[in-house]
Amino acid sequence: MIRAVIVINDQGKPRLVKFYDYQPVEKQQEIIRNVYGVLCSRAENVSNFVQDSTFGPDTRLVYKTFATLFFIVIFDDSENELAILDLMQVFVETLDKCFGNVCELDIVFNFNKVHTILDEIILGGQVVEMSSSEVVKALDDITRLQKNPNSIVRVPKSISGWQGR
Amino acid sequence: MGSQGGFGQSKEFLDLVKSIGEARSKSEEDRIVLHEIETLKRRINEPDIPKRKMKEYIIRLVYIEMLGHDASFGYIHAVKMTHDDSLLLKRTGYLAVTLFLNEDHDLIILIVNTIQKDLKSDNFLVVCAALNACCKLINEETIPAVIQQVVELLGHQKEAVRKKAVMALHSFHQRSSSSVNHLISNFRKKLSDNDPGVMGATLCPLYDLIVIDVNPYKDLVASFVNILKQVAERRLPKTYDYHQTPAPFIQIKLLKIMALLGSGDKKSSEQMYTVIGDIMRKSDTASNIGNAILFECICCISSIQPSPKLLETAADAIAKFLKSDSHNLKYMGIDALGRLIRINPDIAEQHQLAVIDCLEDPDDTLKRKTFELLYKMTKSSNVEVIVDRMIDYMISINDSHYKTETASRCVELAEQFAPSNHWFIQTMNKVFQHAGDLVNPKVAHNLMRLIAEGFGEDDDAADSQLRSSAVESYLKIVDDPKLPSAFLQVICWVLGEYGTADGKYSASYISGKLCDVAEAHSSDDIIRAYAVTALMKVYCFEKAAGRKTSLLPECQSLLEELSASHSSDLQQRAYEFRAILDLDANAVENIMPLDASCEDIEIDKSLPFLDNYVHKSLEQGAEPYIPENERSGTLNISNIINRNPYEHPAHSLRFEAYEVPKPVVPTKLTPAVTYPTDLVPVPEPSYQPTLSSGPISDAGSGSGSGSTELRLRLDGVQKKWGKPAYSSAAASSTSTIDSQRTTDNGATQSDNVTSKSREPRQPHVEVSEEKQKLAASLFGGRTARPERKQSGSAAGHSKVSRTTNHVEDKAQPTTVATAVQPPPPDLLDLGESSGAVSSYSSSVDPFKQLEGLLDLSQDGHAVTTTSTGPDLMSLYSGASTNGQNQNQNQNLNPLINEKDNMNGAPNPSNRTASLTKGPSLKDALDKDALVRQMGVNPTSQNPNLFSDLLG
């Protein structure tokens, strides 16, 4: 199962932190610091995988860099590294569809929405959706109902505006 | 389009984010956050806060906690927000509580009611939000409150709800399997759900259940195979495709499940062969996800009952992985190889050079994985090379967790496969020197036992040789001030026990060294204890042998110092030593017999020889003995007697020093304790009289055996260093010699074996000689080598001839002009050989020598010479290292063309996305403008805040 999804920027600031088993705040910070330390020491053009002992002997960590952000997934041996790598791609593509040319600032300011997106993809540590268009559709539903709980007519509106006034 | 909605947050929040982003130090950031916490604490408790405002506060709380600060003062407000009717607020509340609380938090009880209500909602999104919360917040106690509803939701008309209900049930099962055991059949039912998404979700709990126990699910094999077949045949709707691969996560989960179900089950495995073969054939090796599935197939093949055909396919796939340029694929290849060699150990051989490349790769992850592989394939023939490599690596890393693991692996391999005792001692020395404090203390005791007992055979000469080589090597390194404590203990013990045994070193020399150790580690009582006992042994052995003995002055002063030590253990040892000094040789020999650590001592803990004495005393009205731990702190004796001694064992006194002081030293120590009780004030004499009242020798052996009991109970102890390893030593030592000589050996060999046509390629052979040497020593005996080389060169030739002909065809009509152009990738081989030509200088013309074999015209030759311009060289130099491996591999690998393909198409799936859409400058500018409008300037520190993630 997936143990954690973390997004940090290249200065080690957390941008999104989601642990699938509860971790106390201090432990979370420690993990983030350790992960950041490990990622900083990685050379370029090496694999995206790191053996990681945060959650026991068999956990691995997969990371991927997008512009200024590290996307990190920590998981155990019931997942496949390459597939997780693509999962991150799906996540970012979905973010991109929702925000339109997503950048770090979008994630900082809208992390609640980012969480919603993540919850559609990973639930309880298991991957439940791999199609970014399906996730966008689900988000669309949520947005519409949040804005207008009784609406039956589908409002043709851009998704990214769902939170704005 | 993204900008027009804004960021949906107030200016205050934007300001907070911005100022934190601009903070120059952690302390400045903390100050800002603490200020924010103060503000929030004040504001959040104000009456009548508008709901939208409250939502923002909660989001700010989440943000603060993400930065590592305590936001617990606001938890209750997040809980309250989950009660709200508005979906937006409710979802925000649920998000906050799932991030804030663990399932055992006190506030959960306030949420359960809301969750119950929401699970019944008409609005499926509310239900989804509640199910999301269920996955995180419901613990064992609260499961009964919601389980009924969750089970009902498994039949909900919306597939999104069904999917989430399955996951909620799964998380309940993870928390407390007993409370949902009766509902497990639901997972089976949901496997046939109409919606593939729900079916896919069901695979997660089923996988977990099958991991726990395979047998109840054997009947599902056919269903799983069938589902996988349908998925692979693209029967699912297109929406489940990812980069043209149908439902990859479902396929991967199914393959994992099948690996478990087919393991050791021929009948089940046979049902799977066809579908796995199909998937492997169809898999898209150009995409990341295609390779993920391919890898999963290999794992499955290596786990189920082996099928020769599939194994072959798997081996081919691994070859592709290992030859890829992508580190990720190499990593997967190494991983897969490690799984497959369990079934077919020979498969590693054809990938030897690729494995060695990975071992020297700068990527640490890959390196570790490769060491794991080597660990799995260690045999007595390659143990030396592998362990040496592992030790080098162990020295180079800092991560103590991994260092420990590597060290214990080295020890394990060395114990299991050691080819000679000299090598074993050297290896253990290295491991202890660099990771002594990290390895399990047991390892140190094991080592001492091995040195004491030798191979477990009755070969005294070999044993004493082992001991003297240990002594010699220890004397060499004992002065190193940085030796870890565990290692020094071993050294002291061995020097004390065997330092003077072979007569090579004088007693005073050994004593001097031991005194130095005690001196240098004056803060470590354990080492000093080992040292002083060792000194005592050296003295005793000398005296017993009838040699003239005198105590070194430094030894004398050490004894004086220790007699006044704060540690009672050290003090005791010092007094014992002093007592021995006064004894005659005969007594000393009895107390300290030579090589006593190897004696098997029968232990009878009940001390039956004292029974008579005890009886007599009791009859005479003595108080019965009450075990130490039965005596409570009270001094009232009558109380104790009245009490049932087995009822309340309370600790009052610590007796550890007598039970297990140090596993090794006490052997020699205890006799001394018993003997001189009357002479020397030994600490805790209170219960000594019982022992000393018996005959001296009896008491001595009795108590001595008691204290050594821990170390010498050898029955049931695994003897790893037994015969099999030893018998294989001969074979492996020849291979060592082989590998040591390889430089000339390899050359002569190739001369003998290869025909003259091989000569032009000689430079490459020499460049990679070291690697070959390594490969040979890693992967097997030399017998196989010549043969391989021959076929390799033959294969190489056909390849060269083919490619050159190819060039020729092209070159002839257009002459030199085309040749100067960078060659297409499939000419890699020719390019590589021409690169070699130039490096070889022009004295030897390789193509002339090839003439007999190749039909090469003068034109072709012209092509090569013109192409040896500098820019071409640089172009080739990058490829040449690859090319070399390729050449070496050709013989082993008929799939060379595939490799070229793999090289040519590096991981497109990663790039497709970024290629399809470039960064949109306009959008970024819009966002920037918007932020500025709102009064927030982007931080100067991180101008990339706006950079497009996918751009």
PDB file of C-alpha atoms in Angstrom, chain B residues 67 105 145 196 213 227 296 309 332 339 381 415 448 508 533 538 586 619 690 744 753 800 842 859 863 881 923:
ATOM      1  CA  LEU B  67       4.697  23.312   8.268  1.00  0.00           C
ATOM      2  CA  HIS B 105      -8.198  10.720  18.921  1.00  0.00           C
ATOM      3  CA  ALA B 145     -21.277   2.066  14.326  1.00  0.00           C
ATOM      4  CA  PRO B 196     -14.458  -2.367 -13.780  1.00  0.00           C
ATOM      5  CA  ASP B 213      -3.818 -17.075   3.540  1.00  0.00           C
ATOM      6  CA  ILE B 227     -10.416 -11.034 -15.803  1.00  0.00           C
ATOM      7  CA  GLU B 296       5.199  -7.728 -12.834  1.00  0.00           C
ATOM      8  CA  LYS B 309       8.916 -21.209 -22.100  1.00  0.00           C
ATOM      9  CA  MET B 332      13.934  -3.185 -12.356  1.00  0.00           C
ATOM     10  CA  ARG B 339      13.949 -13.082  -8.443  1.00  0.00           C
ATOM     11  CA  SER B 381      33.422 -19.769  -5.772  1.00  0.00           C
ATOM     12  CA  GLU B 415      30.737 -17.615   7.857  1.00  0.00           C
ATOM     13  CA  MET B 448      35.547 -15.904  19.354  1.00  0.00           C
ATOM     14  CA  SER B 508      55.770  -9.635  27.812  1.00  0.00           C
ATOM     15  CA  THR B 533      41.479 -10.893  32.318  1.00  0.00           C
ATOM     16  CA  VAL B 538      48.807 -14.740  29.686  1.00  0.00           C
ATOM     17  CA  ASN B 586      50.537 -26.196  39.979  1.00  0.00           C
ATOM     18  CA  GLU B 619      18.108 -30.400  60.343  1.00  0.00           C
ATOM     19  CA  THR B 690      27.875 -21.867  50.650  1.00  0.00           C
ATOM     20  CA  ASP B 744      48.182 -12.360 -18.453  1.00  0.00           C
ATOM     21  CA  VAL B 753      41.514 -19.488 -28.461  1.00  0.00           C
ATOM     22  CA  VAL B 800      30.791  -6.263 -37.967  1.00  0.00           C
ATOM     23  CA  SER B 842      47.627   3.752 -37.592  1.00  0.00           C
ATOM     24  CA  ASP B 859      35.621   2.440 -50.498  1.00  0.00           C
ATOM     25  CA  VAL B 863      34.814   5.808 -45.241  1.00  0.00           C
ATOM     26  CA  THR B 881      31.694   2.366 -23.618  1.00  0.00           C
ATOM     27  CA  ASP B 923      -0.945  31.766 -18.384  1.00  0.00           C
TER      28      ASP B 923
END
